[in-house]
Amino acid sequence: MVSAQWKPNAEFETTLDILATRLDVAYDEFGLDIYPDDASVAGHRPVIVPGSVKLDGDTVVAATINDVRFMASREYSLNRHDLLNIGLRQTWDSDAWHASGAVNWSSAHSYHPNYNEGTVRSRAMFFAPLTYDGSAGYKTIPTFTTPVDATNPANYQLYQFNIAPKDSKDWDFYTRADLSHDFDGFVTKLAAGANITGASATISAATSTSPRPPTRRCRRWGRAPTNSCRTTIS
């Protein structure tokens, strides 16, 4: 941040402020996603097993669903956010006259520094029956079980690898001018002012050609490198 002020006399004053910041947000997470209602993969369609449903009013609180997709995934990314803000203000005060003007311009840029640090997703999946039970209520963690061992790599098939770079830019512009005059009497002051604002945004992002599941109803996840967060479903 840089701030400068120039005041050659009692009437004029100029102020310049410049602020530049950079924020890096990195994450590396892994998890096991469960899609009990997703039929986006050809040849697979989840079906509720008749007789396994437990109702609470009109809500299914427990059931067994066949052909459910389980997705093991790792996703990591480095998101960089750059901000530049420049402001200039000028004031003039001479007896009863007062004038001021201000100009401000700001620019924001959110992006990945390179493809290696973009949003990278590695995924593998298997299909199996899912039995869940949430009948104990919202204060109790529901149970999720499947007969397939989710910790055995041999049970998985690869899902399409995905890299999604991001490059978003926007800017804002603002300017304002004010003029006023002081009076003695019933009317003490007359003032007028005007301002102009503008903004622009450009978003560029690449997306995967593979279908992205629309919902994630169940998720167990952890953050690397905490290996104790790995999920086992039995």
mmCIF file of C-alpha atoms in Angstrom:
data_model
loop_
_atom_site.group_PDB
_atom_site.id
_atom_site.type_symbol
_atom_site.label_atom_id
_atom_site.label_comp_id
_atom_site.label_asym_id
_atom_site.label_seq_id
_atom_site.Cartn_x
_atom_site.Cartn_y
_atom_site.Cartn_z
ATOM 1 C CA MET A 1 0.000 0.000 0.000
ATOM 2 C CA VAL A 2 1.230 3.498 -0.921
ATOM 3 C CA SER A 3 -0.366 6.735 0.226
ATOM 4 C CA ALA A 4 0.858 10.236 -0.675
ATOM 5 C CA GLN A 5 -0.444 13.710 0.076
ATOM 6 C CA TRP A 6 0.516 17.060 -1.476
ATOM 7 C CA LYS A 7 -0.649 20.358 0.023
ATOM 8 C CA PRO A 8 1.180 23.353 -1.503
ATOM 9 C CA ASN A 9 -0.975 25.884 0.375
ATOM 10 C CA ALA A 10 -4.035 26.160 2.581
ATOM 11 C CA GLU A 11 -6.438 25.948 -0.371
ATOM 12 C CA PHE A 12 -5.245 22.920 -2.355
ATOM 13 C CA GLU A 13 -4.801 19.355 -1.236
ATOM 14 C CA THR A 14 -4.118 16.256 -3.369
ATOM 15 C CA THR A 15 -4.221 12.688 -2.043
ATOM 16 C CA LEU A 16 -3.143 9.538 -3.896
ATOM 17 C CA ASP A 17 -3.758 6.014 -2.544
ATOM 18 C CA ILE A 18 -2.581 2.788 -4.172
ATOM 19 C CA LEU A 19 -3.409 -0.639 -2.754
ATOM 20 C CA ALA A 20 -2.187 -3.919 -4.254
ATOM 21 C CA THR A 21 -2.848 -7.312 -2.681
ATOM 22 C CA ARG A 22 -2.342 -10.977 -3.580
ATOM 23 C CA LEU A 23 -4.106 -13.899 -1.923
ATOM 24 C CA ASP A 24 -3.185 -17.512 -2.675
ATOM 25 C CA VAL A 25 -5.744 -20.131 -1.657
ATOM 26 C CA ALA A 26 -4.522 -23.712 -2.031
ATOM 27 C CA TYR A 27 -6.351 -26.889 -1.166
ATOM 28 C CA ASP A 28 -5.830 -30.607 -1.571
ATOM 29 C CA GLU A 29 -8.806 -32.735 -0.613
ATOM 30 C CA PHE A 30 -9.993 -36.274 -1.163
ATOM 31 C CA GLY A 31 -13.219 -38.075 -0.475
ATOM 32 C CA LEU A 32 -15.775 -40.706 -1.355
ATOM 33 C CA ASP A 33 -18.894 -39.311 -3.000
ATOM 34 C CA ILE A 34 -22.125 -41.291 -3.195
ATOM 35 C CA TYR A 35 -24.727 -40.565 -5.895
ATOM 36 C CA PRO A 36 -27.918 -42.450 -4.960
ATOM 37 C CA ASP A 37 -30.089 -40.718 -7.596
ATOM 38 C CA ASP A 38 -27.690 -40.171 -10.504
ATOM 39 C CA ALA A 39 -28.212 -42.037 -13.788
ATOM 40 C CA SER A 40 -25.735 -40.066 -15.926
ATOM 41 C CA VAL A 41 -23.434 -43.061 -16.575
ATOM 42 C CA ALA A 42 -24.637 -45.192 -19.477
ATOM 43 C CA GLY A 43 -25.849 -48.639 -18.479
ATOM 44 C CA HIS A 44 -26.481 -47.764 -14.843
ATOM 45 C CA ARG A 45 -29.667 -46.582 -13.158
ATOM 46 C CA PRO A 46 -30.228 -46.586 -9.373
ATOM 47 C CA VAL A 47 -33.376 -48.481 -8.322
ATOM 48 C CA ILE A 48 -34.893 -48.683 -4.832
ATOM 49 C CA VAL A 49 -35.344 -52.272 -3.633
ATOM 50 C CA PRO A 50 -39.038 -52.980 -2.995
ATOM 51 C CA GLY A 51 -39.793 -53.695 0.651
ATOM 52 C CA SER A 52 -36.656 -51.934 1.947
ATOM 53 C CA VAL A 53 -38.249 -48.508 2.293
ATOM 54 C CA LYS A 54 -38.958 -46.996 5.714
ATOM 55 C CA LEU A 55 -41.197 -43.913 5.692
ATOM 56 C CA ASP A 56 -41.642 -41.042 8.095
ATOM 57 C CA GLY A 57 -44.751 -39.381 6.722
ATOM 58 C CA ASP A 58 -43.930 -38.751 3.054
ATOM 59 C CA THR A 59 -40.139 -38.912 3.591
ATOM 60 C CA VAL A 60 -38.025 -41.978 2.845
ATOM 61 C CA VAL A 61 -35.736 -42.223 5.887
ATOM 62 C CA ALA A 62 -34.258 -45.653 5.148
ATOM 63 C CA ALA A 63 -33.914 -47.852 2.087
ATOM 64 C CA THR A 64 -31.634 -50.010 -0.048
ATOM 65 C CA ILE A 65 -30.810 -48.728 -3.531
ATOM 66 C CA ASN A 66 -29.189 -50.924 -6.178
ATOM 67 C CA ASP A 67 -26.664 -49.797 -8.797
ATOM 68 C CA VAL A 68 -25.499 -46.694 -6.925
ATOM 69 C CA ARG A 69 -22.341 -44.928 -8.088
ATOM 70 C CA PHE A 70 -19.540 -44.512 -5.527
ATOM 71 C CA MET A 71 -16.853 -42.050 -6.595
ATOM 72 C CA ALA A 72 -13.436 -41.834 -4.960
ATOM 73 C CA SER A 73 -11.793 -38.545 -5.845
ATOM 74 C CA ARG A 74 -8.870 -36.262 -5.192
ATOM 75 C CA GLU A 75 -9.052 -32.587 -6.108
ATOM 76 C CA TYR A 76 -6.345 -29.985 -5.671
ATOM 77 C CA SER A 77 -5.916 -26.409 -6.820
ATOM 78 C CA LEU A 78 -4.101 -23.130 -6.270
ATOM 79 C CA ASN A 79 -6.389 -20.136 -6.701
ATOM 80 C CA ARG A 80 -4.641 -16.777 -6.939
ATOM 81 C CA HIS A 81 -6.509 -13.500 -6.414
ATOM 82 C CA ASP A 82 -4.808 -10.206 -7.345
ATOM 83 C CA LEU A 83 -6.360 -6.845 -6.498
ATOM 84 C CA LEU A 84 -5.236 -3.356 -7.527
ATOM 85 C CA ASN A 85 -7.017 -0.242 -6.282
ATOM 86 C CA ILE A 86 -5.972 3.317 -7.208
ATOM 87 C CA GLY A 87 -7.682 6.423 -5.836
ATOM 88 C CA LEU A 88 -6.984 10.119 -6.470
ATOM 89 C CA ARG A 89 -8.705 12.981 -4.614
ATOM 90 C CA GLN A 90 -8.348 16.739 -5.080
ATOM 91 C CA THR A 91 -9.891 19.433 -2.879
ATOM 92 C CA TRP A 92 -9.960 23.222 -3.133
ATOM 93 C CA ASP A 93 -11.265 25.541 -0.433
ATOM 94 C CA SER A 94 -11.188 29.311 -0.934
ATOM 95 C CA ASP A 95 -13.251 31.452 1.396
ATOM 96 C CA ALA A 96 -16.871 30.495 0.723
ATOM 97 C CA TRP A 97 -16.111 28.257 -2.257
ATOM 98 C CA HIS A 98 -15.458 24.535 -1.875
ATOM 99 C CA ALA A 99 -14.660 22.100 -4.665
ATOM 100 C CA SER A 100 -13.597 18.468 -4.663
ATOM 101 C CA GLY A 101 -13.034 15.715 -7.160
ATOM 102 C CA ALA A 102 -12.270 12.033 -6.819
ATOM 103 C CA VAL A 103 -11.332 9.267 -9.245
ATOM 104 C CA ASN A 104 -11.066 5.608 -8.328
ATOM 105 C CA TRP A 105 -10.130 2.590 -10.465
ATOM 106 C CA SER A 106 -9.870 -0.994 -9.271
ATOM 107 C CA SER A 107 -9.006 -4.263 -10.962
ATOM 108 C CA ALA A 108 -9.414 -7.851 -9.726
ATOM 109 C CA HIS A 109 -7.919 -10.972 -11.286
ATOM 110 C CA SER A 110 -8.660 -14.527 -10.135
ATOM 111 C CA TYR A 111 -6.721 -17.289 -11.869
ATOM 112 C CA HIS A 112 -4.499 -20.349 -11.625
ATOM 113 C CA PRO A 113 -0.772 -19.512 -12.003
ATOM 114 C CA ASN A 114 -0.323 -22.479 -14.385
ATOM 115 C CA TYR A 115 -2.080 -25.644 -15.560
ATOM 116 C CA ASN A 116 -0.215 -27.780 -13.013
ATOM 117 C CA GLU A 117 -1.897 -25.775 -10.261
ATOM 118 C CA GLY A 118 -5.320 -25.503 -11.868
ATOM 119 C CA THR A 119 -8.334 -27.375 -10.548
ATOM 120 C CA VAL A 120 -7.164 -30.973 -11.063
ATOM 121 C CA ARG A 121 -9.560 -33.860 -10.436
ATOM 122 C CA SER A 122 -8.570 -37.539 -10.338
ATOM 123 C CA ARG A 123 -11.508 -39.926 -9.955
ATOM 124 C CA ALA A 124 -12.385 -43.626 -9.908
ATOM 125 C CA MET A 125 -15.752 -45.290 -9.354
ATOM 126 C CA PHE A 126 -17.634 -48.491 -8.668
ATOM 127 C CA PHE A 127 -21.312 -49.423 -8.665
ATOM 128 C CA ALA A 128 -22.905 -51.286 -5.777
ATOM 129 C CA PRO A 129 -26.004 -51.475 -3.579
ATOM 130 C CA LEU A 130 -26.324 -48.759 -0.941
ATOM 131 C CA THR A 131 -28.235 -49.207 2.297
ATOM 132 C CA TYR A 132 -28.843 -46.105 4.363
ATOM 133 C CA ASP A 133 -30.821 -45.440 7.514
ATOM 134 C CA GLY A 134 -31.570 -41.969 8.834
ATOM 135 C CA SER A 135 -34.620 -42.943 10.859
ATOM 136 C CA ALA A 136 -32.939 -42.008 14.167
ATOM 137 C CA GLY A 137 -33.456 -38.320 13.427
ATOM 138 C CA TYR A 138 -31.307 -35.315 12.618
ATOM 139 C CA LYS A 139 -29.360 -35.512 15.902
ATOM 140 C CA THR A 140 -27.905 -38.914 14.965
ATOM 141 C CA ILE A 141 -25.493 -39.595 12.103
ATOM 142 C CA PRO A 142 -27.218 -41.801 9.507
ATOM 143 C CA THR A 143 -25.650 -45.115 8.522
ATOM 144 C CA PHE A 144 -24.392 -45.925 5.008
ATOM 145 C CA THR A 145 -23.332 -49.483 4.121
ATOM 146 C CA THR A 146 -22.471 -51.409 0.956
ATOM 147 C CA PRO A 147 -21.322 -55.021 0.431
ATOM 148 C CA VAL A 148 -18.428 -53.838 -1.790
ATOM 149 C CA ASP A 149 -15.100 -53.031 -0.102
ATOM 150 C CA ALA A 150 -14.456 -49.346 -0.840
ATOM 151 C CA THR A 151 -10.845 -49.669 0.316
ATOM 152 C CA ASN A 152 -9.927 -52.255 -2.330
ATOM 153 C CA PRO A 153 -8.504 -50.602 -5.500
ATOM 154 C CA ALA A 154 -9.455 -53.665 -7.568
ATOM 155 C CA ASN A 155 -13.136 -52.764 -7.183
ATOM 156 C CA TYR A 156 -12.745 -49.439 -8.995
ATOM 157 C CA GLN A 157 -12.777 -48.363 -12.623
ATOM 158 C CA LEU A 158 -11.220 -45.086 -13.750
ATOM 159 C CA TYR A 159 -13.324 -41.999 -14.402
ATOM 160 C CA GLN A 160 -12.306 -39.262 -16.828
ATOM 161 C CA PHE A 161 -9.383 -37.135 -15.620
ATOM 162 C CA ASN A 162 -10.159 -33.437 -15.514
ATOM 163 C CA ILE A 163 -8.175 -30.169 -15.436
ATOM 164 C CA ALA A 164 -10.211 -26.956 -15.231
ATOM 165 C CA PRO A 165 -8.157 -23.739 -15.534
ATOM 166 C CA LYS A 166 -9.720 -20.451 -14.492
ATOM 167 C CA ASP A 167 -9.061 -16.857 -15.544
ATOM 168 C CA SER A 168 -11.515 -14.192 -14.371
ATOM 169 C CA LYS A 169 -10.973 -10.439 -14.608
ATOM 170 C CA ASP A 170 -13.094 -7.457 -13.679
ATOM 171 C CA TRP A 171 -12.614 -3.743 -13.132
ATOM 172 C CA ASP A 172 -14.579 -0.865 -11.632
ATOM 173 C CA PHE A 173 -14.322 2.870 -12.305
ATOM 174 C CA TYR A 174 -15.763 5.704 -10.246
ATOM 175 C CA THR A 175 -15.427 9.473 -10.472
ATOM 176 C CA ARG A 176 -17.187 12.254 -8.583
ATOM 177 C CA ALA A 177 -17.109 16.050 -8.547
ATOM 178 C CA ASP A 178 -18.699 18.423 -6.014
ATOM 179 C CA LEU A 179 -18.979 22.206 -5.838
ATOM 180 C CA SER A 180 -20.515 24.274 -3.056
ATOM 181 C CA HIS A 181 -20.783 27.875 -1.836
ATOM 182 C CA ASP A 182 -21.469 29.132 1.673
ATOM 183 C CA PHE A 183 -23.880 32.021 2.345
ATOM 184 C CA ASP A 184 -24.893 34.136 5.305
ATOM 185 C CA GLY A 185 -28.620 34.367 5.866
ATOM 186 C CA PHE A 186 -31.647 32.135 5.440
ATOM 187 C CA VAL A 187 -29.910 30.039 2.769
ATOM 188 C CA THR A 188 -26.592 28.931 4.196
ATOM 189 C CA LYS A 189 -25.251 26.739 1.409
ATOM 190 C CA LEU A 190 -25.777 25.720 -2.206
ATOM 191 C CA ALA A 191 -24.157 22.532 -3.474
ATOM 192 C CA ALA A 192 -24.084 20.498 -6.674
ATOM 193 C CA GLY A 193 -22.361 17.282 -7.619
ATOM 194 C CA ALA A 194 -22.187 14.505 -10.165
ATOM 195 C CA ASN A 195 -20.675 11.044 -10.378
ATOM 196 C CA ILE A 196 -19.960 8.463 -13.079
ATOM 197 C CA THR A 197 -19.474 4.740 -12.516
ATOM 198 C CA GLY A 198 -18.521 1.852 -14.777
ATOM 199 C CA ALA A 199 -17.658 -1.817 -14.532
ATOM 200 C CA SER A 200 -16.601 -4.732 -16.717
ATOM 201 C CA ALA A 201 -16.020 -8.449 -16.185
ATOM 202 C CA THR A 202 -14.400 -11.201 -18.260
ATOM 203 C CA ILE A 203 -14.604 -14.838 -17.220
ATOM 204 C CA SER A 204 -12.672 -17.574 -18.995
ATOM 205 C CA ALA A 205 -12.837 -21.161 -17.771
ATOM 206 C CA ALA A 206 -12.410 -24.580 -19.327
ATOM 207 C CA THR A 207 -14.791 -27.364 -18.368
ATOM 208 C CA SER A 208 -14.601 -31.111 -18.622
ATOM 209 C CA THR A 209 -16.296 -32.947 -21.469
ATOM 210 C CA SER A 210 -17.484 -35.572 -19.020
ATOM 211 C CA PRO A 211 -20.878 -35.069 -17.356
ATOM 212 C CA ARG A 212 -20.639 -33.495 -13.914
ATOM 213 C CA PRO A 213 -23.091 -35.136 -11.489
ATOM 214 C CA PRO A 214 -25.838 -32.650 -10.617
ATOM 215 C CA THR A 215 -26.134 -33.573 -6.944
ATOM 216 C CA ARG A 216 -24.003 -34.886 -4.125
ATOM 217 C CA ARG A 217 -26.381 -36.276 -1.579
ATOM 218 C CA CYS A 218 -23.857 -38.110 0.573
ATOM 219 C CA ARG A 219 -20.208 -37.217 1.093
ATOM 220 C CA ARG A 220 -17.448 -38.414 3.380
ATOM 221 C CA TRP A 221 -14.287 -36.445 2.968
ATOM 222 C CA GLY A 222 -10.909 -35.523 4.409
ATOM 223 C CA ARG A 223 -8.011 -33.194 3.729
ATOM 224 C CA ALA A 224 -4.534 -34.427 2.869
ATOM 225 C CA PRO A 225 -2.164 -35.239 4.417
ATOM 226 C CA THR A 226 -4.352 -36.399 7.334
ATOM 227 C CA ASN A 227 -4.528 -40.100 6.508
ATOM 228 C CA SER A 228 -6.786 -40.784 9.506
ATOM 229 C CA CYS A 229 -9.630 -39.131 7.555
ATOM 230 C CA ARG A 230 -9.808 -41.965 5.010
ATOM 231 C CA THR A 231 -13.243 -43.480 4.706
ATOM 232 C CA THR A 232 -14.101 -47.141 5.017
ATOM 233 C CA ILE A 233 -17.580 -48.355 4.191
ATOM 234 C CA SER A 234 -18.362 -51.905 5.186
#
